[in-house]
Short mmCIF file of C-alpha atoms in Angstrom, two decimals:
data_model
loop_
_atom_site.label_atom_id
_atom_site.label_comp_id
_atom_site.label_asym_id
_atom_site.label_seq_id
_atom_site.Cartn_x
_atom_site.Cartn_y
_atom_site.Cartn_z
CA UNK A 745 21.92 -70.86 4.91
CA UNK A 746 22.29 -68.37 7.98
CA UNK A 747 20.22 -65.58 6.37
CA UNK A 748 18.08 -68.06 4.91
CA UNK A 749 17.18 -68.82 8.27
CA UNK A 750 17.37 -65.12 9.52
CA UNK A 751 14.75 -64.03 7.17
CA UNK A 752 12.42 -67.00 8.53
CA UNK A 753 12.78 -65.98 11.73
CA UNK A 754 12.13 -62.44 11.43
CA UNK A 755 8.86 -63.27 9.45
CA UNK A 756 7.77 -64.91 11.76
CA UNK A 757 8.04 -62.51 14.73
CA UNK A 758 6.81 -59.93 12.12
CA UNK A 759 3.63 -61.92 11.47
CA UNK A 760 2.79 -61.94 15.06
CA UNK A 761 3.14 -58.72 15.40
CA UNK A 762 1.17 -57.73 12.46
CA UNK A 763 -1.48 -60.49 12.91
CA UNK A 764 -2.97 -59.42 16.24
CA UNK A 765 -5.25 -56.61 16.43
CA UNK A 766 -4.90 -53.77 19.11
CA UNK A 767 -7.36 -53.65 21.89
CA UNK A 768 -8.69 -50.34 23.25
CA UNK A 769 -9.46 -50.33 27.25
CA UNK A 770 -11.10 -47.66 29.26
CA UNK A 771 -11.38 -47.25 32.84
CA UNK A 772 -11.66 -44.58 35.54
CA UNK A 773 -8.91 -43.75 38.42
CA UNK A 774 -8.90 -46.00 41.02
CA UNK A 775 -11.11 -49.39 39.17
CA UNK A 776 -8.56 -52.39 38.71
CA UNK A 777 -8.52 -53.46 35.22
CA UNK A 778 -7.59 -57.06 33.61
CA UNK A 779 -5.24 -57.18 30.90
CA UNK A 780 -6.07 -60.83 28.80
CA UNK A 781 -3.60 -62.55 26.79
CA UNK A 782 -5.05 -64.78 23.77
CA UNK A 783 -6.29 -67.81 25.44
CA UNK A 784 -6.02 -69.82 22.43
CA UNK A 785 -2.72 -69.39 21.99
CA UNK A 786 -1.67 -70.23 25.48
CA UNK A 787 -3.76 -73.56 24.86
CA UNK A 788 -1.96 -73.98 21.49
CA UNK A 789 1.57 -75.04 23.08
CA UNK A 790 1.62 -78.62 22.47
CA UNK A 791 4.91 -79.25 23.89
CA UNK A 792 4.24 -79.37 27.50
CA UNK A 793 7.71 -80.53 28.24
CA UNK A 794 9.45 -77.47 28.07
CA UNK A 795 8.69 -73.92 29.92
CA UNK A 796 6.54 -71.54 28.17
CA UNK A 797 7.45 -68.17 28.81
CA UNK A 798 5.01 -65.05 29.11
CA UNK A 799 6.45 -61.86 28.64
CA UNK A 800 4.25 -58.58 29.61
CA UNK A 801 5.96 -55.18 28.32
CA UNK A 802 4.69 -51.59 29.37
CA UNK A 803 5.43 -49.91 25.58
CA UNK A 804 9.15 -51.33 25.03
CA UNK A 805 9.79 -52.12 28.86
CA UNK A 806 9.37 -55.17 30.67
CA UNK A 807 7.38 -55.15 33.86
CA UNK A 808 6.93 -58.71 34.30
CA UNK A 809 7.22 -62.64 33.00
CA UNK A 810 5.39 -65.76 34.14
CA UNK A 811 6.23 -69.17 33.77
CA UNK A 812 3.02 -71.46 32.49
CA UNK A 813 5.03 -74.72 33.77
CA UNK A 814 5.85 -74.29 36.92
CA UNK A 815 3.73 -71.59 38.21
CA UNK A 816 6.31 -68.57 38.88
CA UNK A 817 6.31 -64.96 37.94
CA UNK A 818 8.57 -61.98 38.52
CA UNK A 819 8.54 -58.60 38.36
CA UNK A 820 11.43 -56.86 36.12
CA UNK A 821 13.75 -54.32 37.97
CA UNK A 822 12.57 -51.25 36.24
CA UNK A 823 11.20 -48.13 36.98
CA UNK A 824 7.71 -49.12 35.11
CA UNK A 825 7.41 -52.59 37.27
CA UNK A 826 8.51 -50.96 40.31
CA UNK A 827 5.45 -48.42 39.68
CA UNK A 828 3.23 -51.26 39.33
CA UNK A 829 4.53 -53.20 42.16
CA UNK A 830 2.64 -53.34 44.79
CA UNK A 831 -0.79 -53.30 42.55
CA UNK A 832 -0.04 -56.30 40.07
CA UNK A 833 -1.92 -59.76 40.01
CA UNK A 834 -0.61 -62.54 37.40
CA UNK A 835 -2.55 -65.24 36.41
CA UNK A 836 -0.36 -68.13 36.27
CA UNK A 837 -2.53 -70.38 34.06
CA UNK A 838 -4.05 -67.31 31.54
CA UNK A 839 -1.11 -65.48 31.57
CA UNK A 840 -3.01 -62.61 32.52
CA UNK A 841 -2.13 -59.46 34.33
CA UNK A 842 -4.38 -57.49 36.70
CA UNK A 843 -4.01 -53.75 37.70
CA UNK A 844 -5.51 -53.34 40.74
CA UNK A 845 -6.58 -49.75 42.05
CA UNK A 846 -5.30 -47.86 38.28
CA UNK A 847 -3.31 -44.62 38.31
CA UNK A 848 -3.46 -41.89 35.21
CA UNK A 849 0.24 -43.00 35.27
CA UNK A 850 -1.17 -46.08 34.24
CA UNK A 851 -2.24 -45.40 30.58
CA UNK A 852 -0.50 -46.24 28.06
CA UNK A 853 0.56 -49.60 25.43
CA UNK A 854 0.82 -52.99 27.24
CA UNK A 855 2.30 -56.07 25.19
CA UNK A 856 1.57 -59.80 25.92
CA UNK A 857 4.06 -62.63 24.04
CA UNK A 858 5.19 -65.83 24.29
CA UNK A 859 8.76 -65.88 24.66
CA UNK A 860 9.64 -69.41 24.11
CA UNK A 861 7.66 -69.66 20.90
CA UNK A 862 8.68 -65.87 19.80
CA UNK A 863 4.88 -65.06 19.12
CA UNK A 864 2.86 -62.13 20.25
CA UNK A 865 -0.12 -63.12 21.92
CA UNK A 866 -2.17 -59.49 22.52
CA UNK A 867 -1.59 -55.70 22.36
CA UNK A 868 -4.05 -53.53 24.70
CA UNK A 869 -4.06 -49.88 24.82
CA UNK A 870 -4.94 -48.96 28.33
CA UNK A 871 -6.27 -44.99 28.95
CA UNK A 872 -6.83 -44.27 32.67
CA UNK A 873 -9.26 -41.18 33.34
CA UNK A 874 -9.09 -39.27 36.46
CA UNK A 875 -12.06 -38.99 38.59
CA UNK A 876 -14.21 -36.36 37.57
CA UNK A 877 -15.08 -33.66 39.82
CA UNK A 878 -18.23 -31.65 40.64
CA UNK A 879 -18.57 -29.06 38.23
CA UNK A 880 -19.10 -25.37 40.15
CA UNK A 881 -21.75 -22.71 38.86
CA UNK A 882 -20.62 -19.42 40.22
CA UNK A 883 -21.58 -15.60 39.18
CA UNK A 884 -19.53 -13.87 36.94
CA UNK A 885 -18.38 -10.98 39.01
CA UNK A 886 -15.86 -9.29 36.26
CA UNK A 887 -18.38 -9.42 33.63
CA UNK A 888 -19.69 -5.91 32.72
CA UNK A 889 -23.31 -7.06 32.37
CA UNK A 890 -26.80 -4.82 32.59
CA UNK A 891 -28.79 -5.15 35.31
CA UNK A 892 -31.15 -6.67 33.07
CA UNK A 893 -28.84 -9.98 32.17
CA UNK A 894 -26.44 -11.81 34.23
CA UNK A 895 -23.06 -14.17 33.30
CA UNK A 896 -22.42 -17.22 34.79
CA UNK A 897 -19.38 -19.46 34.29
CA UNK A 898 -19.24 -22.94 35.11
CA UNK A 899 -15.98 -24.16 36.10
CA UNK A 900 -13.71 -27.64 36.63
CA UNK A 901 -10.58 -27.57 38.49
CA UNK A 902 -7.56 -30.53 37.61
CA UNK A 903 -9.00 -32.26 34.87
CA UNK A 904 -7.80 -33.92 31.51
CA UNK A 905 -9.72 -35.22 28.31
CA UNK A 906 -12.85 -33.93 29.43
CA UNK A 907 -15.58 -31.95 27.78
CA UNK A 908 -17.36 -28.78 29.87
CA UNK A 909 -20.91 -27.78 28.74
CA UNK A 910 -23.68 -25.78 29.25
CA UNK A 911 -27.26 -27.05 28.80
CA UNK A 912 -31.01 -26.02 28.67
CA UNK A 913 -32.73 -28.68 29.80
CA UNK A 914 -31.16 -31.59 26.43
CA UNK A 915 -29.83 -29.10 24.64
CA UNK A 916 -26.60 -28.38 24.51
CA UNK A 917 -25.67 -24.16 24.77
CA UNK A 918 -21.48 -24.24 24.53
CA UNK A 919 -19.13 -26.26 25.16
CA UNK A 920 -15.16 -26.58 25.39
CA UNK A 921 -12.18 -29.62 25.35
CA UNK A 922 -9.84 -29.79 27.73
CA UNK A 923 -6.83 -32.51 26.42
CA UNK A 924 -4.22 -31.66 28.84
CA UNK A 925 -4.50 -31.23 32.33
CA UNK A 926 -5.04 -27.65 33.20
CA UNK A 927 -4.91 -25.84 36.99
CA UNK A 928 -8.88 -24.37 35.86
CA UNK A 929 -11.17 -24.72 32.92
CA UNK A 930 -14.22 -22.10 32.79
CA UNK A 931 -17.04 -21.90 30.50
CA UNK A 932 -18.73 -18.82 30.44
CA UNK A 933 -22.58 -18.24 30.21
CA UNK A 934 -24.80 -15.18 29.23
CA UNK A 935 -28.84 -14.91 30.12
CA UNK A 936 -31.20 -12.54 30.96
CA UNK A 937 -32.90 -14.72 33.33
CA UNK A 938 -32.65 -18.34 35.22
CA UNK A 939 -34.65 -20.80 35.61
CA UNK A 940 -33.96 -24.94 36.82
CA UNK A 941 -33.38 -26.34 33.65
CA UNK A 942 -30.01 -25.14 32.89
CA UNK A 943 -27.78 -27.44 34.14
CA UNK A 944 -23.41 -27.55 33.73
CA UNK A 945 -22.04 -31.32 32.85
CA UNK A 946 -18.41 -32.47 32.96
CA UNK A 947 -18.16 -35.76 30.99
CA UNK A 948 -15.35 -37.61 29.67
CA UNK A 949 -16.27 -40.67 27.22
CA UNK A 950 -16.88 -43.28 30.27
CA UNK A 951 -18.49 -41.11 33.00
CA UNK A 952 -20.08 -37.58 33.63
CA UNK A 953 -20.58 -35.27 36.19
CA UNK A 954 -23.51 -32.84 36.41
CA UNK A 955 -24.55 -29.48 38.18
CA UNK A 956 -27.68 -28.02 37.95
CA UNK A 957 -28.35 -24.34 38.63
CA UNK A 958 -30.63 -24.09 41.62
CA UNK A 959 -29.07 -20.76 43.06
CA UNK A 960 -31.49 -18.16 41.38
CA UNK A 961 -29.89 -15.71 43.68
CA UNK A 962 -26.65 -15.57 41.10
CA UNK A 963 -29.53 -14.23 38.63
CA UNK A 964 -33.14 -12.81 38.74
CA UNK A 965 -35.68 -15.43 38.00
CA UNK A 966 -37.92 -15.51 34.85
CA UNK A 967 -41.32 -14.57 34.80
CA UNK A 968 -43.38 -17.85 35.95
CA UNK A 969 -46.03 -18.42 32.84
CA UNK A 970 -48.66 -21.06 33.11
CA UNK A 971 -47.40 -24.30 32.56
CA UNK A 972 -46.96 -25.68 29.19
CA UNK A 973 -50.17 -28.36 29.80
CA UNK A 974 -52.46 -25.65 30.89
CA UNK A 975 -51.78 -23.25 27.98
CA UNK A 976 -52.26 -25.97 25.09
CA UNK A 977 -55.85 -27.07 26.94
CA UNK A 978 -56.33 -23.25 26.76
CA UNK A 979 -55.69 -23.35 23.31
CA UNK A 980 -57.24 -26.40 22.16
CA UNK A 981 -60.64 -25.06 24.17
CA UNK A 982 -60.79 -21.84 22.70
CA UNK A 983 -60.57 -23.43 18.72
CA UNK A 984 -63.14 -26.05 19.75
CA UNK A 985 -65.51 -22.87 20.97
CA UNK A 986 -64.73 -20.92 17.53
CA UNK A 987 -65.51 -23.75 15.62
CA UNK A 988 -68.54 -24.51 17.21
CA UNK A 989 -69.58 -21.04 16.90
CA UNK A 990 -68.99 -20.77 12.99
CA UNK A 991 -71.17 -23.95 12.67
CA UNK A 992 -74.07 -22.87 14.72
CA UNK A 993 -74.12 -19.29 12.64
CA UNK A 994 -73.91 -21.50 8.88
CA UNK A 995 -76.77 -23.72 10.28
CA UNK A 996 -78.92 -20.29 10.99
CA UNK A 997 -77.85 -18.80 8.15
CA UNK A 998 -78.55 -21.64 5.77
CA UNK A 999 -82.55 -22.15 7.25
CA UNK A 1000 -83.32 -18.53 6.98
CA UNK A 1001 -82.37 -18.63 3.48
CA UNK A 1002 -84.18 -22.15 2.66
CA UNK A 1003 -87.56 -20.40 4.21
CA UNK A 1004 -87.28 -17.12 2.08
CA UNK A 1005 -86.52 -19.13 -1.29
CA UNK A 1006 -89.18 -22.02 -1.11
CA UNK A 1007 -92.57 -21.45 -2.53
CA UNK A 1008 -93.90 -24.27 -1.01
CA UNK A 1009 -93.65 -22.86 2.27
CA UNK A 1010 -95.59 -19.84 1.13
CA UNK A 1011 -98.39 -21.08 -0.53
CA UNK A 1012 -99.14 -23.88 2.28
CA UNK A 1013 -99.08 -20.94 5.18
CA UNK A 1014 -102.15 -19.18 3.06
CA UNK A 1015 -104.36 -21.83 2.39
CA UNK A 1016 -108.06 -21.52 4.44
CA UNK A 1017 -108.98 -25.30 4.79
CA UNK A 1018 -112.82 -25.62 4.74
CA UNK A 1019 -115.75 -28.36 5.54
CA UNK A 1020 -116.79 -30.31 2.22
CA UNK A 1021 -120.50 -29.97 1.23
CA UNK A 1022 -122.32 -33.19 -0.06
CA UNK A 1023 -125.39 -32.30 -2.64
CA UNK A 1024 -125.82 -36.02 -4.28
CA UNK A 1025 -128.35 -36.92 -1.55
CA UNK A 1026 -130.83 -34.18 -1.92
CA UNK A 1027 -131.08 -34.89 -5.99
CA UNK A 1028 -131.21 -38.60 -5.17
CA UNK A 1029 -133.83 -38.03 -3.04
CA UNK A 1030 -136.30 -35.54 -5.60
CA UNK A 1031 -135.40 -38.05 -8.32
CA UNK A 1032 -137.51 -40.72 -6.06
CA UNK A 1033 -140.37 -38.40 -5.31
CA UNK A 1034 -141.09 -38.29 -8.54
CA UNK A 1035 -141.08 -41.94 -9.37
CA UNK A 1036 -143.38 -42.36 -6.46
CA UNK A 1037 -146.26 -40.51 -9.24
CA UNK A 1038 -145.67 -43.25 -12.41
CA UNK A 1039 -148.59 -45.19 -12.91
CA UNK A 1040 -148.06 -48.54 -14.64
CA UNK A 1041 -150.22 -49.70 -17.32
CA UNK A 1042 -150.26 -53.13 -18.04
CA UNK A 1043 -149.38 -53.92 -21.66
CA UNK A 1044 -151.43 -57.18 -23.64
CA UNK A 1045 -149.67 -59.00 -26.92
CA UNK A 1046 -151.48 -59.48 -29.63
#
């Protein structure tokens, strides 16, 4: 009957343990961050009578419990709660637990459960980025380059899950990963010439830092060329005076061929138009002269 009721009980931590999904928090150095418990469970007790107990654990160590009943929390004795100390709130009707002004120190697994009704109420994975620095562009002074191309290495100093890249104007031209914190982190860069749209970004997933190269005296300019607008109007001119050109010469080309072919056009650039001459009057005119000489005779019946 004893391990009957062993094996209930240790299913039924087990489901609460298994049955609540992890959640993943992100915040820089220095922002206070809330840590929820499930608010439906805390509104599920339906025994009222008795003093639910919410215990908060940094990874397997208390740091602090809070009484829903009567209103009271405490801080454990341990080297975790005394760390968080002076920077804790507890909501005493959520459950909750605030971190006010976070630490790097700070990251890490944080537990919320009910200790009264042995259920787990949330699981939040807290990661606490350091504040990113101002990335520095400086010249490359042990780099054996020509005179005719210059190195340039962009650098980060104290910095931990953070990427370091180089770009031209979106595009990215290298990058590197820094996990762990390192004392420096360089990324080296090779041109023959400068201009202001390379630019050196420091980013970690929740914030970036950028520096844009503005000191052409680390490396010789390139060779201003007329800007990109100006050069496709150019362009576009120029093809629309071709074309125009290649039309007028087909339109010449096809007339003067039309006026050698056509016949028509011949024949009616050689014809002498001239004035009609009438002769109907004149023999109209004899015919009645000699009518005028008939002499009727009149004619009897018999």
């Amino acid at each position: 009957m004893k391990m009957l009721i062993f094996i209930c009980l240790c299913s039924w931590s087990l489901a609460g343990v298994f049955g609540v999904d992890e959640v993943k928090m992100e915040v820089m150095e220095g922002e206070s961050v809330t840590l929820n418990t499930d608010p439906t469970e805390i509104q599920r007790s339906d025994n009222k009578s008795h003093n639910d107990l919410i215990m908060w654990k940094f990874g397997n160590i208390g740091i602090a419990k809070i009484n829903i009943q009567n209103n009271k929390s405490s801080l454990f004795n341990t080297t975790a709660a005394g760390r968080l100390r002076d920077r804790l709130k507890l909501d005493h009707q959520t459950g909750s637990l605030t971190i006010i002004n976070s630490r790097t120190t700070d990251s890490g697994p944080y537990t919320v459960s009910s200790t009264s009704r042995e259920t787990l109420l949330n699981t939040i994975n807290l990661t606490v980025y350091a504040r990113l620095p101002v990335p520095v562009i400086s010249s490359n002074s042990s780099s054996s380059s020509s005179s005719s191309s210059c190195s340039l290495v962009c650098s980060a100093v104290n910095v931990s899950h953070v990427t370091l890249s180089w770009f031209k104007g979106n595009s990215v031209l290298s990058n590197i990963s820094v996990s762990d914190l390192s004392s420096r982190s360089d990324l080296l860069l090779h041109l023959e010439c400068v201009d202001d749209s390379y630019s050196c970004v420091l980013n970690n997933p929740i914030r970036n830092q950028t520096q844009h190269l503005n000191n052409t005296h680390l490396c010789h300019t390139c060779a201003a060329g007329p800007p990109v607008s100006l050069t496709v109007l150019i362009s576009a001119a120029a093809a629309a005076g071709s074309l125009l050109i290649v039309i007028a010469l087909g339109i010449f080309c096809i007339c003067r061929k039309h006026n050698k072919t056509d016949p028509k056009v011949q024949t009616q650039t050689d014809i002498i138009y001239a004035g009609p001459t009438f002769y109907k009057g004149k023999a109209h005119k004899s015919r009645t002269e000699k009518q005028e000489n008939v002499v009727y005779a009149e004619v009897s019946r018999r």
